[in-house]
Amino acid sequence: MLEQGNFLFRSPFLLCFFFWSFLFPVAVSHIPLGSKLFVEENNLWVSPGGGFAIGFVNRSDQPYQYSLGIRFNSKSIPVPKQTVVWVAGADVTVGNKSYFQLCQNGELVLVDSLRGVTVWTTNTSELAVVSALLRDDGNLVLLNRNQEVVWQSFDNPSDTLLPGQNLLVHKTLRAASRNSVSSYYSLNMNASGQLQLKWESDVIYWSSYWSRGNPSSSNLSAVLTSGGVLQLVDQNQKPAWSVFGEDHNDSVNFRLLKLDIDGNLRMYSWVEATASWRSVWQAVENQCNVFATCGEHGICVFNASGSPECQCPFKTRSSPNSKCFALNCESNYSMDTYEHTFLYGIYPPNESITITSLQQCKELCKQDPACTAATFTNDGTAQCRMKTSPYFSGHQNPSLSSISFVKKCSDPIAVNPHVLGSSPAQSPVNRSHGLCISCLIGAASGTFVLFVIVQLGIGYFIYRKRSQILRKAALAYTNWNSKGLMMLPFTEIKDITGNFKHQIGPGMYRGELPNHQPVAVKDLVNAIEERRFRAVVSRIGSIHHKNLVKLDGYCCELGHRYLVYEFVKNGSVDKYIEDDELSQRLTWKRRVDICVTVARAICYLHTGCREFISHGNLKCSNVILDKNYEPKVSEFRVGNSSS
């Protein structure tokens, strides 16, 4: 559900919540080679005027995980409101023994000492860097002997623009992540020189427009002025497009432009009187018009107070964490109608459009096994927009004329007509009042046998329950690393795989966790050095995409190296291609969807991750299908290892 108010402080990167100490803040003009910042020492590099500082931030959603960032440091802003405006490596985190250093070779490096690896660097060793400087405008720069800037944080933004900072055509703002999952929302400039808010890489839900001319995008850049104006300016600093904050030209000490976690672009001003950040402009006025603002968990509506929130009027599961809609009918299904509701698919974000009537639109979706929902525009265009994806979202408003239909399982309970029918005539009963000895013996014997059966059943039930509790307790004491991965001992690996009884592929075994969740366990026969193995696992654990096989845990014990993945039901694509009978299940449309979805997953690896990851081993055997025949890519390589 969307929270009321602004979203400035919802990112785990944005608030220090008193974790950012004021120990050792030293204001220096230039930062010499060899200077270090340590997590444990809580030391800072401060700009000459004291308005900004750079240091480690303790992430609120992951204890003992830290990011290196630049934040406001003015005494007029309380510590909890000293917003982080730039983060090294965006979503890169390190442990509590780590440090940030300006090396003697002129590189800024972020080192995770626990893993013994450099997780982020500026790659400036050949640029003759002699010092660094955190300027009073919040820009961290590296300078050469001539005091020329050879690298700056302003050229590598994360999710925020400060006044005077330019966003060029090849640069991107990416919103912070929810629950440590890489964000789908981004802001960049297209080839025509327009600012665009995107979901993933192909859904544009907001663009900037101007009325005069069409200047080349190579000559344009976006900039936030100190007066509270967002502009697209040419090489002569003449604005081609502008939007104004509500308080533009007012006397405001601190401003920023931020792509919030909810996918909306907002301009904020610091209000001294209330000691708070105030949103003075946002790109999408109606938050419900931000694509996938409610994700897989329903539709966006406005509550009684006029604030947007996510609801699920067609929820089919009791679990609050399940998708809002999940169609898996074992028998018949029905169509539910929702007026003033517009729905759209998000995985994938496309749909088929047919010109037809309202009733025919409902029937077309009901008769098509692949259709999960449909929206009839009802605005005179007579468009029936049918969705074949089980993942869709939307919005609802009394002003909308559209009508939507959602397919739901009916699964009726059949009535046995013979049970309720009248009984045949029975013969008269001999009503004797005498004592029936044989009846008493039979009743006593039956009662005893029944008692024994019940006791045995209760005993067996208690035994099974106790075994399950013990197994769940064992898993409960399993260690979890900072990426949320289970660290399992080898004995637990043997237990969940039934001593490797069910082999489903070369070095791959089916298993089951104590909570009955199926998993696939991969045996890395060739032993990998422990430190390198843990580093690779940590990187794989930070990669999250719906169409990449999810890593749930691992085993790193003596000579044992195992990876625990989610279990994907229908196996690899090559099995369906080679088998004539199975290949009939892959219709042409389904094959096209598989190709498009695999491309999305590879695109995410190449462009969506903070660090470029090349798959390096893409083939049909490494594309597997879930129960809905939706593909997931496996065996993508991180470094010299594969997932």
Coordinates of N, CA and C in Angstrom, one line a residue, residues 28-119:
V28 N 38.5 19.8 5.2 CA 39.7 20.0 4.6 C 39.4 20.5 3.2
S29 N 40.4 21.2 2.6 CA 40.2 21.7 1.2 C 40.5 20.6 0.2
H30 N 41.6 20.0 0.3 CA 42.0 18.9 -0.6 C 42.3 17.7 0.1
I31 N 41.9 16.6 -0.5 CA 42.1 15.2 0.2 C 43.3 14.6 -0.5
P32 N 44.4 14.4 0.3 CA 45.6 13.9 -0.3 C 45.6 12.4 -0.7
L33 N 46.5 12.0 -1.5 CA 46.6 10.5 -1.9 C 46.9 9.7 -0.6
G34 N 46.3 8.6 -0.5 CA 46.5 7.7 0.6 C 45.4 7.9 1.7
S35 N 44.6 8.9 1.6 CA 43.5 9.2 2.6 C 42.5 8.0 2.6
K36 N 42.0 7.7 3.8 CA 41.1 6.6 4.0 C 39.9 7.0 4.9
L37 N 38.7 6.4 4.6 CA 37.6 6.4 5.5 C 37.3 5.0 5.9
F38 N 37.0 4.8 7.2 CA 36.8 3.5 7.7 C 35.4 3.4 8.3
V39 N 34.7 2.3 8.1 CA 33.4 2.0 8.6 C 33.4 2.1 10.1
E40 N 34.4 1.5 10.7 CA 34.4 1.4 12.2 C 34.8 2.7 12.9
E41 N 35.5 3.6 12.2 CA 35.9 4.8 12.7 C 34.9 5.9 12.5
N42 N 33.9 5.7 11.6 CA 32.9 6.7 11.3 C 33.5 8.1 10.9
N43 N 34.6 8.1 10.3 CA 35.2 9.4 9.9 C 34.6 9.8 8.6
L44 N 34.7 11.1 8.3 CA 34.1 11.8 7.2 C 35.1 12.7 6.4
W45 N 34.9 12.9 5.2 CA 35.5 14.0 4.4 C 34.4 15.0 4.2
V46 N 34.7 16.3 4.7 CA 33.7 17.3 4.7 C 34.1 18.4 3.7
S47 N 33.1 19.0 3.0 CA 33.4 20.1 2.1 C 33.9 21.3 2.8
P48 N 34.6 22.2 2.1 CA 35.2 23.4 2.8 C 34.2 24.2 3.6
G49 N 33.0 24.4 3.0 CA 32.0 25.1 3.7 C 31.1 24.3 4.7
G50 N 31.4 23.1 4.8 CA 30.6 22.2 5.7 C 29.3 21.8 5.3
G51 N 28.8 22.1 4.1 CA 27.5 21.8 3.6 C 27.3 20.4 3.2
F52 N 28.3 19.7 2.8 CA 28.2 18.3 2.4 C 29.3 17.5 3.1
A53 N 29.1 16.2 3.2 CA 30.1 15.3 3.8 C 30.0 13.9 3.1
I54 N 31.1 13.2 3.0 CA 31.1 11.9 2.4 C 31.6 10.9 3.5
G55 N 30.9 9.8 3.6 CA 31.2 8.7 4.6 C 30.3 7.5 4.4
F56 N 30.4 6.6 5.4 CA 29.7 5.4 5.3 C 28.3 5.5 5.9
V57 N 27.3 4.9 5.3 CA 25.9 4.9 5.7 C 25.5 3.5 6.1
N58 N 24.9 3.4 7.3 CA 24.4 2.1 7.7 C 23.0 1.9 7.1
R59 N 22.9 0.8 6.2 CA 21.6 0.6 5.6 C 20.6 0.1 6.6
S60 N 19.4 0.7 6.6 CA 18.3 0.4 7.6 C 17.7 -1.0 7.3
D61 N 17.7 -1.4 6.0 CA 17.1 -2.7 5.7 C 18.0 -3.9 5.8
Q62 N 19.3 -3.6 6.0 CA 20.3 -4.7 6.1 C 21.3 -4.3 7.2
P63 N 21.1 -4.8 8.4 CA 22.0 -4.5 9.5 C 23.5 -4.9 9.1
Y64 N 24.4 -4.1 9.5 CA 25.8 -4.4 9.3 C 26.2 -4.4 7.9
Q65 N 25.4 -3.8 7.0 CA 25.8 -3.6 5.6 C 25.8 -2.0 5.4
Y66 N 26.9 -1.6 4.8 CA 27.1 -0.2 4.6 C 27.3 0.2 3.2
S67 N 26.9 1.5 2.9 CA 27.2 2.1 1.6 C 28.0 3.3 1.8
L68 N 28.7 3.7 0.7 CA 29.6 4.9 0.8 C 28.8 6.0 0.0
G69 N 28.5 7.1 0.7 CA 27.7 8.1 0.0 C 28.0 9.6 0.4
I70 N 27.5 10.5 -0.4 CA 27.6 11.9 -0.1 C 26.2 12.4 0.5
R71 N 26.2 13.1 1.5 CA 25.0 13.6 2.1 C 25.1 15.1 2.5
F72 N 23.9 15.7 2.8 CA 23.9 17.0 3.3 C 24.5 17.0 4.7
N73 N 25.3 18.1 5.1 CA 25.9 18.1 6.4 C 25.7 19.4 7.1
S74 N 24.8 20.3 6.5 CA 24.6 21.6 7.2 C 24.0 21.4 8.6
K75 N 24.4 22.3 9.5 CA 23.9 22.3 10.8 C 22.4 22.7 10.9
S76 N 21.9 23.3 9.8 CA 20.5 23.7 9.8 C 19.6 22.6 9.5
I77 N 20.1 21.4 9.0 CA 19.3 20.3 8.7 C 19.6 19.2 9.8
P78 N 18.6 18.8 10.5 CA 18.7 17.7 11.5 C 19.3 16.5 10.9
V79 N 20.0 15.7 11.7 CA 20.7 14.5 11.2 C 19.8 13.5 10.5
P80 N 18.6 13.2 11.0 CA 17.7 12.3 10.3 C 17.3 12.8 8.9
K81 N 17.3 14.1 8.7 CA 16.9 14.7 7.4 C 18.1 15.0 6.5
Q82 N 19.3 14.6 6.9 CA 20.5 14.9 6.0 C 20.5 13.9 4.9
T83 N 19.8 14.1 3.9 CA 19.5 13.1 2.8 C 20.8 12.8 2.1
V84 N 21.0 11.5 1.7 CA 22.1 11.1 0.9 C 21.7 11.4 -0.6
V85 N 22.7 12.0 -1.3 CA 22.4 12.5 -2.6 C 23.2 11.7 -3.7
W86 N 24.2 10.9 -3.2 CA 25.0 10.1 -4.2 C 25.6 8.9 -3.4
V87 N 25.6 7.8 -4.1 CA 26.1 6.6 -3.5 C 27.1 5.9 -4.5
A88 N 28.2 5.5 -4.0 CA 29.2 4.9 -4.8 C 28.7 3.5 -5.2
G89 N 28.6 3.3 -6.5 CA 28.2 2.0 -7.0 C 26.7 1.7 -6.8
A90 N 26.0 2.8 -6.5 CA 24.5 2.7 -6.3 C 24.0 1.7 -5.3
D91 N 24.0 0.4 -5.6 CA 23.4 -0.5 -4.6 C 24.5 -1.4 -4.0
V92 N 25.8 -1.0 -4.1 CA 26.9 -1.8 -3.6 C 27.0 -1.6 -2.1
T93 N 27.1 -2.7 -1.3 CA 27.2 -2.6 0.1 C 28.5 -3.4 0.6
V94 N 29.0 -3.1 1.7 CA 30.2 -3.7 2.3 C 30.0 -4.0 3.8
G95 N 30.8 -4.8 4.3 CA 30.7 -5.1 5.8 C 31.4 -4.1 6.7
N96 N 31.3 -4.4 8.0 CA 31.8 -3.3 9.0 C 33.3 -3.2 9.1
K97 N 34.1 -4.0 8.4 CA 35.5 -3.9 8.4 C 36.1 -3.2 7.2
S98 N 35.2 -2.6 6.4 CA 35.6 -2.1 5.1 C 36.1 -0.6 5.2
Y99 N 36.6 -0.2 4.0 CA 37.2 1.2 4.0 C 37.1 1.7 2.5
F100 N 37.2 3.1 2.5 CA 37.1 3.8 1.2 C 38.4 4.6 1.1
Q101 N 39.2 4.5 0.0 CA 40.5 5.1 0.0 C 40.8 5.8 -1.3
L102 N 41.5 6.9 -1.3 CA 42.1 7.5 -2.4 C 43.5 7.0 -2.5
C103 N 43.7 6.0 -3.4 CA 45.0 5.3 -3.5 C 46.1 6.2 -4.0
Q104 N 47.3 5.7 -3.8 CA 48.5 6.4 -4.3 C 48.5 6.5 -5.9
N105 N 47.8 5.6 -6.5 CA 47.8 5.6 -8.0 C 46.7 6.5 -8.5
G106 N 46.0 7.2 -7.6 CA 44.9 8.1 -8.1 C 43.5 7.6 -8.2
E107 N 43.3 6.3 -7.8 CA 42.0 5.7 -7.9 C 41.2 5.8 -6.5
L108 N 39.9 6.1 -6.6 CA 39.1 6.0 -5.4 C 38.6 4.5 -5.4
V109 N 38.8 3.8 -4.3 CA 38.4 2.4 -4.3 C 37.5 2.2 -3.0
L110 N 36.5 1.3 -3.1 CA 35.7 0.9 -2.0 C 36.0 -0.6 -1.8
V111 N 36.6 -0.9 -0.7 CA 37.1 -2.3 -0.4 C 36.3 -2.9 0.7
D112 N 35.8 -4.2 0.4 CA 35.1 -5.0 1.4 C 36.2 -5.9 2.0
S113 N 36.6 -5.5 3.2 CA 37.7 -6.3 3.9 C 37.3 -7.7 4.2
L114 N 36.1 -7.9 4.6 CA 35.6 -9.3 5.0 C 35.8 -10.2 3.8
R115 N 35.5 -9.8 2.6 CA 35.6 -10.6 1.4 C 36.9 -10.4 0.7
G116 N 37.7 -9.4 1.1 CA 39.0 -9.2 0.5 C 38.9 -8.8 -1.0
V117 N 37.8 -8.0 -1.4 CA 37.7 -7.6 -2.8 C 37.4 -6.1 -2.9
T118 N 37.8 -5.5 -4.0 CA 37.4 -4.2 -4.3 C 36.1 -4.2 -5.1
V119 N 35.0 -3.6 -4.5 CA 33.7 -3.7 -5.0 C 33.3 -2.5 -5.9

